[in-house]
Amino acid sequence: MAQKIQIVLEDDLDGSEASQTVTFGLDGTTYEIDLNDAHADELREALAGYIGHARKVSGSAGRRGGRKAAAASSAGGPSASDIRAWATENGYEVPDRGRISADVRAAYDAAH
């Protein structure tokens, strides 16, 4: 005898039918919420301004601050000197030392 199991997502905000599960993180905790398209768009728009100024991290490096996390997050990617050299060659103003802006890093990532 065949069985058919159907999973129906319910929007966690208003109980309507949800079309997607959105995953996001804050303060080292990852959250999931089932939302319809309109609510998912609202959430993404609300976070967009913050995401535009944030650094993207992955794995455990994003959970804790400090030197270890900074070293771990940069270990697999391009070096700051590589990004500075590329940025200077492509007309971006970057400091000789210190943090490279998220905009410059995003431009570097898009070019590579």
PDB file of C-alpha atoms in Angstrom:
ATOM      1  CA  MET A   1       0.000   0.000   0.000  1.00  0.00           C
ATOM      2  CA  ALA A   2       1.467   3.388  -1.028  1.00  0.00           C
ATOM      3  CA  GLN A   3       1.560   6.340   1.298  1.00  0.00           C
ATOM      4  CA  LYS A   4       1.916  10.000   0.453  1.00  0.00           C
ATOM      5  CA  ILE A   5       3.272  12.329   3.104  1.00  0.00           C
ATOM      6  CA  GLN A   6       2.731  16.014   2.499  1.00  0.00           C
ATOM      7  CA  ILE A   7       4.483  18.707   4.496  1.00  0.00           C
ATOM      8  CA  VAL A   8       2.715  22.044   4.572  1.00  0.00           C
ATOM      9  CA  LEU A   9       4.676  25.038   5.845  1.00  0.00           C
ATOM     10  CA  GLU A  10       2.779  27.564   7.930  1.00  0.00           C
ATOM     11  CA  ASP A  11       3.973  31.178   8.136  1.00  0.00           C
ATOM     12  CA  ASP A  12       5.295  31.616  11.664  1.00  0.00           C
ATOM     13  CA  LEU A  13       4.064  35.222  11.798  1.00  0.00           C
ATOM     14  CA  ASP A  14       0.453  35.035  10.678  1.00  0.00           C
ATOM     15  CA  GLY A  15      -0.408  31.363  10.118  1.00  0.00           C
ATOM     16  CA  SER A  16      -0.901  31.678   6.359  1.00  0.00           C
ATOM     17  CA  GLU A  17       0.706  29.186   3.981  1.00  0.00           C
ATOM     18  CA  ALA A  18       4.474  29.652   3.960  1.00  0.00           C
ATOM     19  CA  SER A  19       6.481  29.301   0.777  1.00  0.00           C
ATOM     20  CA  GLN A  20      10.005  29.129   2.210  1.00  0.00           C
ATOM     21  CA  THR A  21      12.161  28.606   5.250  1.00  0.00           C
ATOM     22  CA  VAL A  22      14.546  31.513   5.878  1.00  0.00           C
ATOM     23  CA  THR A  23      17.746  30.898   7.832  1.00  0.00           C
ATOM     24  CA  PHE A  24      19.592  33.778   9.503  1.00  0.00           C
ATOM     25  CA  GLY A  25      21.979  34.313  12.377  1.00  0.00           C
ATOM     26  CA  LEU A  26      22.470  36.775  15.201  1.00  0.00           C
ATOM     27  CA  ASP A  27      24.947  36.811  18.097  1.00  0.00           C
ATOM     28  CA  GLY A  28      26.320  33.372  17.241  1.00  0.00           C
ATOM     29  CA  THR A  29      22.917  31.678  17.025  1.00  0.00           C
ATOM     30  CA  THR A  30      21.346  30.469  13.784  1.00  0.00           C
ATOM     31  CA  TYR A  31      17.576  30.757  13.398  1.00  0.00           C
ATOM     32  CA  GLU A  32      15.052  29.373  10.912  1.00  0.00           C
ATOM     33  CA  ILE A  33      11.611  30.779  10.282  1.00  0.00           C
ATOM     34  CA  ASP A  34       8.907  29.655   7.851  1.00  0.00           C
ATOM     35  CA  LEU A  35       7.512  32.619   5.917  1.00  0.00           C
ATOM     36  CA  ASN A  36       5.390  33.470   2.913  1.00  0.00           C
ATOM     37  CA  ASP A  37       7.095  35.435   0.130  1.00  0.00           C
ATOM     38  CA  ALA A  38       5.914  38.832   1.395  1.00  0.00           C
ATOM     39  CA  HIS A  39       7.196  38.265   4.939  1.00  0.00           C
ATOM     40  CA  ALA A  40      10.478  36.810   3.649  1.00  0.00           C
ATOM     41  CA  ASP A  41      10.984  39.939   1.524  1.00  0.00           C
ATOM     42  CA  GLU A  42      10.218  42.150   4.556  1.00  0.00           C
ATOM     43  CA  LEU A  43      12.803  40.302   6.668  1.00  0.00           C
ATOM     44  CA  ARG A  44      15.455  40.561   3.955  1.00  0.00           C
ATOM     45  CA  GLU A  45      14.742  44.275   3.451  1.00  0.00           C
ATOM     46  CA  ALA A  46      14.940  44.911   7.208  1.00  0.00           C
ATOM     47  CA  LEU A  47      18.362  43.220   7.380  1.00  0.00           C
ATOM     48  CA  ALA A  48      19.743  44.542   4.063  1.00  0.00           C
ATOM     49  CA  GLY A  49      21.183  47.756   5.484  1.00  0.00           C
ATOM     50  CA  TYR A  50      23.057  45.873   8.178  1.00  0.00           C
ATOM     51  CA  ILE A  51      24.227  43.103   5.848  1.00  0.00           C
ATOM     52  CA  GLY A  52      25.566  45.716   3.436  1.00  0.00           C
ATOM     53  CA  HIS A  53      27.984  46.943   6.110  1.00  0.00           C
ATOM     54  CA  ALA A  54      28.803  43.577   7.679  1.00  0.00           C
ATOM     55  CA  ARG A  55      31.619  41.100   7.081  1.00  0.00           C
ATOM     56  CA  LYS A  56      30.674  37.631   5.942  1.00  0.00           C
ATOM     57  CA  VAL A  57      32.028  34.832   8.130  1.00  0.00           C
ATOM     58  CA  SER A  58      31.685  31.074   8.007  1.00  0.00           C
ATOM     59  CA  GLY A  59      32.185  28.197  10.391  1.00  0.00           C
ATOM     60  CA  SER A  60      33.173  28.682  14.006  1.00  0.00           C
ATOM     61  CA  ALA A  61      35.273  31.771  13.206  1.00  0.00           C
ATOM     62  CA  GLY A  62      32.113  33.870  13.220  1.00  0.00           C
ATOM     63  CA  ARG A  63      31.075  32.812  16.692  1.00  0.00           C
ATOM     64  CA  ARG A  64      33.822  34.471  18.675  1.00  0.00           C
ATOM     65  CA  GLY A  65      35.811  37.638  18.197  1.00  0.00           C
ATOM     66  CA  GLY A  66      39.498  38.142  18.706  1.00  0.00           C
ATOM     67  CA  ARG A  67      42.757  37.277  17.015  1.00  0.00           C
ATOM     68  CA  LYS A  68      42.091  33.556  16.640  1.00  0.00           C
ATOM     69  CA  ALA A  69      38.822  34.150  14.810  1.00  0.00           C
ATOM     70  CA  ALA A  70      40.367  36.806  12.580  1.00  0.00           C
ATOM     71  CA  ALA A  71      43.241  34.517  11.673  1.00  0.00           C
ATOM     72  CA  ALA A  72      40.933  31.606  11.000  1.00  0.00           C
ATOM     73  CA  SER A  73      38.590  33.616   8.792  1.00  0.00           C
ATOM     74  CA  SER A  74      41.413  34.968   6.672  1.00  0.00           C
ATOM     75  CA  ALA A  75      43.408  31.736   6.460  1.00  0.00           C
ATOM     76  CA  GLY A  76      41.506  30.374   3.464  1.00  0.00           C
ATOM     77  CA  GLY A  77      40.951  33.629   1.602  1.00  0.00           C
ATOM     78  CA  PRO A  78      43.078  36.263  -0.051  1.00  0.00           C
ATOM     79  CA  SER A  79      45.569  38.163   2.056  1.00  0.00           C
ATOM     80  CA  ALA A  80      44.962  41.777   2.967  1.00  0.00           C
ATOM     81  CA  SER A  81      48.038  42.762   0.954  1.00  0.00           C
ATOM     82  CA  ASP A  82      46.609  41.031  -2.133  1.00  0.00           C
ATOM     83  CA  ILE A  83      43.336  42.892  -1.748  1.00  0.00           C
ATOM     84  CA  ARG A  84      45.130  46.218  -1.131  1.00  0.00           C
ATOM     85  CA  ALA A  85      47.269  45.744  -4.268  1.00  0.00           C
ATOM     86  CA  TRP A  86      44.230  44.875  -6.382  1.00  0.00           C
ATOM     87  CA  ALA A  87      42.199  47.771  -4.941  1.00  0.00           C
ATOM     88  CA  THR A  88      44.970  50.301  -5.591  1.00  0.00           C
ATOM     89  CA  GLU A  89      45.364  49.073  -9.186  1.00  0.00           C
ATOM     90  CA  ASN A  90      41.609  49.408  -9.696  1.00  0.00           C
ATOM     91  CA  GLY A  91      41.182  52.924  -8.315  1.00  0.00           C
ATOM     92  CA  TYR A  92      40.020  52.186  -4.778  1.00  0.00           C
ATOM     93  CA  GLU A  93      41.430  54.128  -1.846  1.00  0.00           C
ATOM     94  CA  VAL A  94      42.606  51.747   0.848  1.00  0.00           C
ATOM     95  CA  PRO A  95      44.702  52.356   3.966  1.00  0.00           C
ATOM     96  CA  ASP A  96      48.246  51.015   4.108  1.00  0.00           C
ATOM     97  CA  ARG A  97      47.359  49.264   7.373  1.00  0.00           C
ATOM     98  CA  GLY A  98      44.225  48.289   9.237  1.00  0.00           C
ATOM     99  CA  ARG A  99      40.816  47.101   8.180  1.00  0.00           C
ATOM    100  CA  ILE A 100      39.804  46.934   4.525  1.00  0.00           C
ATOM    101  CA  SER A 101      36.207  48.065   3.987  1.00  0.00           C
ATOM    102  CA  ALA A 102      33.485  45.562   3.188  1.00  0.00           C
ATOM    103  CA  ASP A 103      32.798  47.385  -0.101  1.00  0.00           C
ATOM    104  CA  VAL A 104      36.385  46.901  -1.284  1.00  0.00           C
ATOM    105  CA  ARG A 105      36.370  43.244  -0.194  1.00  0.00           C
ATOM    106  CA  ALA A 106      33.065  42.692  -2.009  1.00  0.00           C
ATOM    107  CA  ALA A 107      34.468  44.304  -5.174  1.00  0.00           C
ATOM    108  CA  TYR A 108      37.576  42.108  -4.934  1.00  0.00           C
ATOM    109  CA  ASP A 109      35.438  38.979  -4.463  1.00  0.00           C
ATOM    110  CA  ALA A 110      33.223  39.926  -7.409  1.00  0.00           C
ATOM    111  CA  ALA A 111      36.284  40.408  -9.632  1.00  0.00           C
ATOM    112  CA  HIS A 112      37.788  37.046  -8.693  1.00  0.00           C
TER     113      HIS A 112
END
